[in-house]
């Protein structure tokens, strides 16, 4: 892989602007244009009302999917600056230029904004609810006297069983923004390739693979032509785009540190519990630490003592919040090292790990993720909320899927409820469906209709999903 091709500015629909004034009046790069398309989109705005960890939270401090995406965007751009500068300074790649460094930063900034744009309501648990719904229902629902799971091809069926927000994000930005035409936001292929974390189809997934890029689905069968256009233009083929490693590292830094901070603020995790866990990690890794190594427990205690010394009202909160900032800087440095030290493997598409693998940050990253899981994600309050979320999403899936199976099928009649459910679906989404279903087989059209309902439900905010559930069940607010 080479950077000139990897940073492809090609779009699905090239500009038709032939004005002789166009270059002098619009000085933005193609990737800066991507940024403005994203910022102005309704799907990006909806992230302000989608769960990061705590659904439907009333606090103005706790992160939403929007604030998380802004943080990922910031970290990704910083990592791009560090890594780009490193490649230039140490002449890792003679073909790499200063303009390429700037383009990388712009692409990563955009990728951070849209990396979660396809996620359904209620966070990652929403993805699990949707997968489980399909696993339970496709083998029993019928279409023209046959089980839907038998009507669909293996890849169509596996798309639903392995539903992923990542694949939905690619679909959303390439097809569902039917504002101008069928090309969605019409973003550059370099950017689109960066958000494809898993360049494999649903039938090629290997959850146990040593190669992290093969563990989940990256694109739907319906979007395979778009996928192949993108990876052909960038030259990645079935390999990860190098910038995807950087985006993933930025995402990991953002959510693992934010989950700890939010958990502390919400009272799930105490300063003393965090310090205890960090002390155990530090003790276990002491023998491998150099004299100037980052010692997480020592840093935490120093900040606590400083807080007491300057007489802050809450030295524990002072310590945790400032520790988070220090840790983020440390992790950015480790991710930079992870990329540059494996540069050739990454550029050859042979590096199977994340950027923290075998760095000083690996143990800390593992601990932060495990700590949030133990103290928050499997706690009773979160489980209670998730059971409620499952009831709402299951109901909506039942209603919309029942309706779309009969929709656009002359042999089946929609009843009055089905008609009303179909009417709720975005006209843009229905327009996109009809465009892509034209001239296709009945089996493929059924597949697209199941995607149509999935598209609409994934586009819902948490509040809208809750409100629609209440309205359809005649529950008064």
PDB file of C-alpha atoms in Angstrom, residues 68-273:
ATOM      1  CA  UNK A  68     -17.647  10.785  22.529  1.00  0.00           C
ATOM      2  CA  UNK A  69     -17.322  11.228  18.760  1.00  0.00           C
ATOM      3  CA  UNK A  70     -15.929  14.735  19.210  1.00  0.00           C
ATOM      4  CA  UNK A  71     -13.334  13.369  21.638  1.00  0.00           C
ATOM      5  CA  UNK A  72     -12.379  10.565  19.245  1.00  0.00           C
ATOM      6  CA  UNK A  73     -12.069  13.124  16.450  1.00  0.00           C
ATOM      7  CA  UNK A  74      -9.720  15.223  18.573  1.00  0.00           C
ATOM      8  CA  UNK A  75      -7.548  12.287  19.659  1.00  0.00           C
ATOM      9  CA  UNK A  76      -7.428  10.909  16.109  1.00  0.00           C
ATOM     10  CA  UNK A  77      -6.235  14.223  14.711  1.00  0.00           C
ATOM     11  CA  UNK A  78      -3.574  14.494  17.436  1.00  0.00           C
ATOM     12  CA  UNK A  79      -2.370  10.987  16.699  1.00  0.00           C
ATOM     13  CA  UNK A  80      -2.264  11.814  12.992  1.00  0.00           C
ATOM     14  CA  UNK A  81      -0.088  14.849  13.717  1.00  0.00           C
ATOM     15  CA  UNK A  82       2.290  12.838  15.906  1.00  0.00           C
ATOM     16  CA  UNK A  83       2.573   9.902  13.542  1.00  0.00           C
ATOM     17  CA  UNK A  84       2.824  12.048  10.418  1.00  0.00           C
ATOM     18  CA  UNK A  85       5.567  14.143  11.990  1.00  0.00           C
ATOM     19  CA  UNK A  86       7.398  11.003  13.070  1.00  0.00           C
ATOM     20  CA  UNK A  87       7.294   9.533   9.548  1.00  0.00           C
ATOM     21  CA  UNK A  88       8.703  12.798   8.173  1.00  0.00           C
ATOM     22  CA  UNK A  89      11.340  13.281  10.871  1.00  0.00           C
ATOM     23  CA  UNK A  90      12.730   9.761  10.732  1.00  0.00           C
ATOM     24  CA  UNK A  91      12.248   9.396   6.970  1.00  0.00           C
ATOM     25  CA  UNK A  92      10.238   6.201   7.437  1.00  0.00           C
ATOM     26  CA  UNK A  93       8.845   6.611   3.928  1.00  0.00           C
ATOM     27  CA  UNK A  94      10.600   8.759   1.275  1.00  0.00           C
ATOM     28  CA  UNK A  95       7.297   9.200  -0.604  1.00  0.00           C
ATOM     29  CA  UNK A  96       5.531  10.714   2.437  1.00  0.00           C
ATOM     30  CA  UNK A  97       5.047  14.487   2.209  1.00  0.00           C
ATOM     31  CA  UNK A  98       3.976  17.326   4.477  1.00  0.00           C
ATOM     32  CA  UNK A  99       0.717  17.626   2.509  1.00  0.00           C
ATOM     33  CA  UNK A 100       0.043  13.944   3.192  1.00  0.00           C
ATOM     34  CA  UNK A 101       0.469  14.588   6.899  1.00  0.00           C
ATOM     35  CA  UNK A 102      -2.102  17.395   6.708  1.00  0.00           C
ATOM     36  CA  UNK A 103      -4.495  15.209   4.728  1.00  0.00           C
ATOM     37  CA  UNK A 104      -4.138  12.389   7.257  1.00  0.00           C
ATOM     38  CA  UNK A 105      -5.084  14.756  10.076  1.00  0.00           C
ATOM     39  CA  UNK A 106      -8.160  15.967   8.174  1.00  0.00           C
ATOM     40  CA  UNK A 107      -9.277  12.422   7.341  1.00  0.00           C
ATOM     41  CA  UNK A 108      -8.856  11.234  10.928  1.00  0.00           C
ATOM     42  CA  UNK A 109     -10.706  14.251  12.270  1.00  0.00           C
ATOM     43  CA  UNK A 110     -13.658  13.367  10.017  1.00  0.00           C
ATOM     44  CA  UNK A 111     -13.447   9.643  10.735  1.00  0.00           C
ATOM     45  CA  UNK A 112     -13.715  10.294  14.455  1.00  0.00           C
ATOM     46  CA  UNK A 113     -16.958  12.172  13.892  1.00  0.00           C
ATOM     47  CA  UNK A 114     -18.663   9.378  11.945  1.00  0.00           C
ATOM     48  CA  UNK A 115     -17.128   6.188  13.352  1.00  0.00           C
ATOM     49  CA  UNK A 116     -20.246   5.537  15.496  1.00  0.00           C
ATOM     50  CA  UNK A 117     -22.831   7.212  13.274  1.00  0.00           C
ATOM     51  CA  UNK A 118     -24.478   3.882  12.423  1.00  0.00           C
ATOM     52  CA  UNK A 119     -25.014   2.745  15.989  1.00  0.00           C
ATOM     53  CA  UNK A 120     -28.628   2.082  17.045  1.00  0.00           C
ATOM     54  CA  UNK A 121     -30.315   3.570  20.132  1.00  0.00           C
ATOM     55  CA  UNK A 122     -29.075   2.511  23.576  1.00  0.00           C
ATOM     56  CA  UNK A 123     -25.412   2.020  22.792  1.00  0.00           C
ATOM     57  CA  UNK A 124     -23.664  -1.263  22.119  1.00  0.00           C
ATOM     58  CA  UNK A 125     -26.379  -3.162  23.933  1.00  0.00           C
ATOM     59  CA  UNK A 126     -28.749  -1.957  21.214  1.00  0.00           C
ATOM     60  CA  UNK A 127     -26.615  -3.824  18.678  1.00  0.00           C
ATOM     61  CA  UNK A 128     -26.890  -6.981  20.760  1.00  0.00           C
ATOM     62  CA  UNK A 129     -30.677  -6.651  21.049  1.00  0.00           C
ATOM     63  CA  UNK A 130     -31.018  -6.335  17.256  1.00  0.00           C
ATOM     64  CA  UNK A 131     -28.752  -9.339  16.592  1.00  0.00           C
ATOM     65  CA  UNK A 132     -30.673 -11.491  19.044  1.00  0.00           C
ATOM     66  CA  UNK A 133     -34.010 -10.417  17.567  1.00  0.00           C
ATOM     67  CA  UNK A 134     -32.954 -11.640  14.127  1.00  0.00           C
ATOM     68  CA  UNK A 135     -31.581 -14.908  15.530  1.00  0.00           C
ATOM     69  CA  UNK A 136     -34.907 -15.608  17.239  1.00  0.00           C
ATOM     70  CA  UNK A 137     -37.273 -14.435  14.523  1.00  0.00           C
ATOM     71  CA  UNK A 138     -35.846 -15.063  11.054  1.00  0.00           C
ATOM     72  CA  UNK A 139     -36.086 -18.866  11.491  1.00  0.00           C
ATOM     73  CA  UNK A 140     -39.814 -18.597  12.357  1.00  0.00           C
ATOM     74  CA  UNK A 141     -41.112 -15.673  10.283  1.00  0.00           C
ATOM     75  CA  UNK A 142     -42.541 -16.696   6.912  1.00  0.00           C
ATOM     76  CA  UNK A 143     -42.444 -15.174   3.447  1.00  0.00           C
ATOM     77  CA  UNK A 144     -44.642 -16.792   0.790  1.00  0.00           C
ATOM     78  CA  UNK A 145     -44.885 -19.973   2.862  1.00  0.00           C
ATOM     79  CA  UNK A 146     -41.150 -20.316   3.524  1.00  0.00           C
ATOM     80  CA  UNK A 147     -39.095 -19.424   6.578  1.00  0.00           C
ATOM     81  CA  UNK A 148     -37.287 -16.152   5.961  1.00  0.00           C
ATOM     82  CA  UNK A 149     -34.001 -17.693   7.113  1.00  0.00           C
ATOM     83  CA  UNK A 150     -34.368 -20.176   4.218  1.00  0.00           C
ATOM     84  CA  UNK A 151     -35.406 -17.552   1.664  1.00  0.00           C
ATOM     85  CA  UNK A 152     -32.339 -15.383   2.245  1.00  0.00           C
ATOM     86  CA  UNK A 153     -28.936 -16.342   0.876  1.00  0.00           C
ATOM     87  CA  UNK A 154     -26.285 -17.316   3.476  1.00  0.00           C
ATOM     88  CA  UNK A 155     -24.624 -13.882   3.355  1.00  0.00           C
ATOM     89  CA  UNK A 156     -27.940 -12.014   3.563  1.00  0.00           C
ATOM     90  CA  UNK A 157     -28.929 -14.081   6.583  1.00  0.00           C
ATOM     91  CA  UNK A 158     -25.537 -13.719   8.297  1.00  0.00           C
ATOM     92  CA  UNK A 159     -25.680  -9.930   7.783  1.00  0.00           C
ATOM     93  CA  UNK A 160     -28.580  -9.817  10.225  1.00  0.00           C
ATOM     94  CA  UNK A 161     -27.225 -12.403  12.650  1.00  0.00           C
ATOM     95  CA  UNK A 162     -23.965 -10.433  12.887  1.00  0.00           C
ATOM     96  CA  UNK A 163     -25.461  -6.949  12.749  1.00  0.00           C
ATOM     97  CA  UNK A 164     -22.816  -4.303  13.474  1.00  0.00           C
ATOM     98  CA  UNK A 165     -22.903  -0.560  13.907  1.00  0.00           C
ATOM     99  CA  UNK A 166     -19.684  -0.387  11.867  1.00  0.00           C
ATOM    100  CA  UNK A 167     -21.325  -1.864   8.776  1.00  0.00           C
ATOM    101  CA  UNK A 168     -24.374   0.312   9.372  1.00  0.00           C
ATOM    102  CA  UNK A 169     -22.169   3.425   9.445  1.00  0.00           C
ATOM    103  CA  UNK A 170     -20.805   2.654   5.975  1.00  0.00           C
ATOM    104  CA  UNK A 171     -24.338   2.072   4.701  1.00  0.00           C
ATOM    105  CA  UNK A 172     -25.646   5.256   6.288  1.00  0.00           C
ATOM    106  CA  UNK A 173     -23.078   7.634   4.834  1.00  0.00           C
ATOM    107  CA  UNK A 174     -22.976   6.025   1.375  1.00  0.00           C
ATOM    108  CA  UNK A 175     -26.674   5.375   0.691  1.00  0.00           C
ATOM    109  CA  UNK A 176     -29.162   6.606   3.254  1.00  0.00           C
ATOM    110  CA  UNK A 177     -28.548  10.359   3.036  1.00  0.00           C
ATOM    111  CA  UNK A 178     -30.760  10.541  -0.020  1.00  0.00           C
ATOM    112  CA  UNK A 179     -30.784  14.331  -0.119  1.00  0.00           C
ATOM    113  CA  UNK A 180     -29.207  15.015  -3.513  1.00  0.00           C
ATOM    114  CA  UNK A 181     -29.051  11.552  -5.047  1.00  0.00           C
ATOM    115  CA  UNK A 182     -28.320   7.916  -4.249  1.00  0.00           C
ATOM    116  CA  UNK A 183     -24.711   8.541  -3.188  1.00  0.00           C
ATOM    117  CA  UNK A 184     -25.442   9.555   0.399  1.00  0.00           C
ATOM    118  CA  UNK A 185     -22.993  12.076   1.845  1.00  0.00           C
ATOM    119  CA  UNK A 186     -20.691  11.265  -1.099  1.00  0.00           C
ATOM    120  CA  UNK A 187     -17.565  11.290   1.068  1.00  0.00           C
ATOM    121  CA  UNK A 188     -14.033  10.620  -0.179  1.00  0.00           C
ATOM    122  CA  UNK A 189     -12.971   7.000  -0.468  1.00  0.00           C
ATOM    123  CA  UNK A 190      -9.962   7.577   1.808  1.00  0.00           C
ATOM    124  CA  UNK A 191     -12.324   8.607   4.604  1.00  0.00           C
ATOM    125  CA  UNK A 192     -14.802   5.805   3.934  1.00  0.00           C
ATOM    126  CA  UNK A 193     -12.020   3.212   3.957  1.00  0.00           C
ATOM    127  CA  UNK A 194     -10.749   4.559   7.267  1.00  0.00           C
ATOM    128  CA  UNK A 195     -14.045   3.809   9.036  1.00  0.00           C
ATOM    129  CA  UNK A 196     -14.148   0.208   7.732  1.00  0.00           C
ATOM    130  CA  UNK A 197     -12.619  -1.501  10.763  1.00  0.00           C
ATOM    131  CA  UNK A 198     -13.366  -5.009   9.530  1.00  0.00           C
ATOM    132  CA  UNK A 199     -12.813  -5.468   5.760  1.00  0.00           C
ATOM    133  CA  UNK A 200     -14.655  -8.810   5.666  1.00  0.00           C
ATOM    134  CA  UNK A 201     -18.175  -9.967   4.799  1.00  0.00           C
ATOM    135  CA  UNK A 202     -20.493 -11.539   7.359  1.00  0.00           C
ATOM    136  CA  UNK A 203     -19.686 -15.013   5.994  1.00  0.00           C
ATOM    137  CA  UNK A 204     -15.930 -14.432   6.492  1.00  0.00           C
ATOM    138  CA  UNK A 205     -15.960 -13.493  10.170  1.00  0.00           C
ATOM    139  CA  UNK A 206     -13.653 -15.362  12.548  1.00  0.00           C
ATOM    140  CA  UNK A 207     -14.272 -14.129  16.125  1.00  0.00           C
ATOM    141  CA  UNK A 208     -11.287 -16.145  17.379  1.00  0.00           C
ATOM    142  CA  UNK A 209      -8.846 -14.900  14.742  1.00  0.00           C
ATOM    143  CA  UNK A 210      -5.499 -13.519  15.857  1.00  0.00           C
ATOM    144  CA  UNK A 211      -6.100 -10.787  13.273  1.00  0.00           C
ATOM    145  CA  UNK A 212      -8.416  -8.187  14.836  1.00  0.00           C
ATOM    146  CA  UNK A 213      -9.641  -7.047  11.412  1.00  0.00           C
ATOM    147  CA  UNK A 214     -11.460 -10.358  10.868  1.00  0.00           C
ATOM    148  CA  UNK A 215     -13.438 -10.544  14.094  1.00  0.00           C
ATOM    149  CA  UNK A 216     -16.570  -8.683  12.951  1.00  0.00           C
ATOM    150  CA  UNK A 217     -18.472  -7.779   9.796  1.00  0.00           C
ATOM    151  CA  UNK A 218     -17.447  -4.644   7.918  1.00  0.00           C
ATOM    152  CA  UNK A 219     -20.114  -4.295   5.251  1.00  0.00           C
ATOM    153  CA  UNK A 220     -23.488  -5.664   4.203  1.00  0.00           C
ATOM    154  CA  UNK A 221     -24.086  -7.820   1.136  1.00  0.00           C
ATOM    155  CA  UNK A 222     -26.199  -4.901  -0.148  1.00  0.00           C
ATOM    156  CA  UNK A 223     -23.163  -2.626   0.061  1.00  0.00           C
ATOM    157  CA  UNK A 224     -20.480  -4.944  -1.290  1.00  0.00           C
ATOM    158  CA  UNK A 225     -20.207  -3.023  -4.581  1.00  0.00           C
ATOM    159  CA  UNK A 226     -19.532   0.195  -2.679  1.00  0.00           C
ATOM    160  CA  UNK A 227     -16.990  -1.606  -0.497  1.00  0.00           C
ATOM    161  CA  UNK A 228     -15.112  -2.977  -3.509  1.00  0.00           C
ATOM    162  CA  UNK A 229     -15.123   0.416  -5.230  1.00  0.00           C
ATOM    163  CA  UNK A 230     -13.592   1.989  -2.123  1.00  0.00           C
ATOM    164  CA  UNK A 231     -10.856  -0.584  -1.506  1.00  0.00           C
ATOM    165  CA  UNK A 232      -9.961  -0.708  -5.200  1.00  0.00           C
ATOM    166  CA  UNK A 233      -9.507   3.069  -5.286  1.00  0.00           C
ATOM    167  CA  UNK A 234      -7.353   3.099  -2.134  1.00  0.00           C
ATOM    168  CA  UNK A 235      -5.473  -0.110  -2.926  1.00  0.00           C
ATOM    169  CA  UNK A 236      -6.231  -1.798   0.402  1.00  0.00           C
ATOM    170  CA  UNK A 237      -8.145  -4.799  -0.948  1.00  0.00           C
ATOM    171  CA  UNK A 238      -9.119  -7.003   1.986  1.00  0.00           C
ATOM    172  CA  UNK A 239      -6.571  -5.359   4.299  1.00  0.00           C
ATOM    173  CA  UNK A 240      -7.121  -2.635   6.848  1.00  0.00           C
ATOM    174  CA  UNK A 241      -6.408   0.917   5.803  1.00  0.00           C
ATOM    175  CA  UNK A 242      -3.431   2.145   7.901  1.00  0.00           C
ATOM    176  CA  UNK A 243      -5.487   5.068   9.221  1.00  0.00           C
ATOM    177  CA  UNK A 244      -8.033   2.610  10.634  1.00  0.00           C
ATOM    178  CA  UNK A 245      -5.463   1.530  13.236  1.00  0.00           C
ATOM    179  CA  UNK A 246      -5.093   5.163  14.313  1.00  0.00           C
ATOM    180  CA  UNK A 247      -8.861   5.725  14.430  1.00  0.00           C
ATOM    181  CA  UNK A 248      -9.322   2.588  16.533  1.00  0.00           C
ATOM    182  CA  UNK A 249      -6.607   3.709  18.955  1.00  0.00           C
ATOM    183  CA  UNK A 250      -8.276   7.108  19.319  1.00  0.00           C
ATOM    184  CA  UNK A 251     -11.611   5.387  19.986  1.00  0.00           C
ATOM    185  CA  UNK A 252     -10.003   3.119  22.595  1.00  0.00           C
ATOM    186  CA  UNK A 253      -8.363   6.068  24.370  1.00  0.00           C
ATOM    187  CA  UNK A 254     -11.576   8.066  24.365  1.00  0.00           C
ATOM    188  CA  UNK A 255     -14.015   5.459  25.610  1.00  0.00           C
ATOM    189  CA  UNK A 256     -11.763   3.671  28.101  1.00  0.00           C
ATOM    190  CA  UNK A 257     -10.752   6.850  29.898  1.00  0.00           C
ATOM    191  CA  UNK A 258     -14.220   8.406  29.603  1.00  0.00           C
ATOM    192  CA  UNK A 259     -15.913   5.304  30.993  1.00  0.00           C
ATOM    193  CA  UNK A 260     -13.738   5.570  34.100  1.00  0.00           C
ATOM    194  CA  UNK A 261     -14.430   9.288  34.549  1.00  0.00           C
ATOM    195  CA  UNK A 262     -18.188   8.932  33.951  1.00  0.00           C
ATOM    196  CA  UNK A 263     -18.342   5.914  36.268  1.00  0.00           C
ATOM    197  CA  UNK A 264     -16.641   7.917  39.008  1.00  0.00           C
ATOM    198  CA  UNK A 265     -19.020  10.851  38.558  1.00  0.00           C
ATOM    199  CA  UNK A 266     -22.057   8.537  38.634  1.00  0.00           C
ATOM    200  CA  UNK A 267     -20.825   6.842  41.812  1.00  0.00           C
ATOM    201  CA  UNK A 268     -20.147   3.401  40.323  1.00  0.00           C
ATOM    202  CA  UNK A 269     -16.403   3.646  40.934  1.00  0.00           C
ATOM    203  CA  UNK A 270     -14.624   5.239  43.889  1.00  0.00           C
ATOM    204  CA  UNK A 271     -11.243   6.919  43.993  1.00  0.00           C
ATOM    205  CA  UNK A 272      -9.991   4.291  46.445  1.00  0.00           C
ATOM    206  CA  UNK A 273     -11.119   1.371  44.276  1.00  0.00           C
TER     207      UNK A 273
END
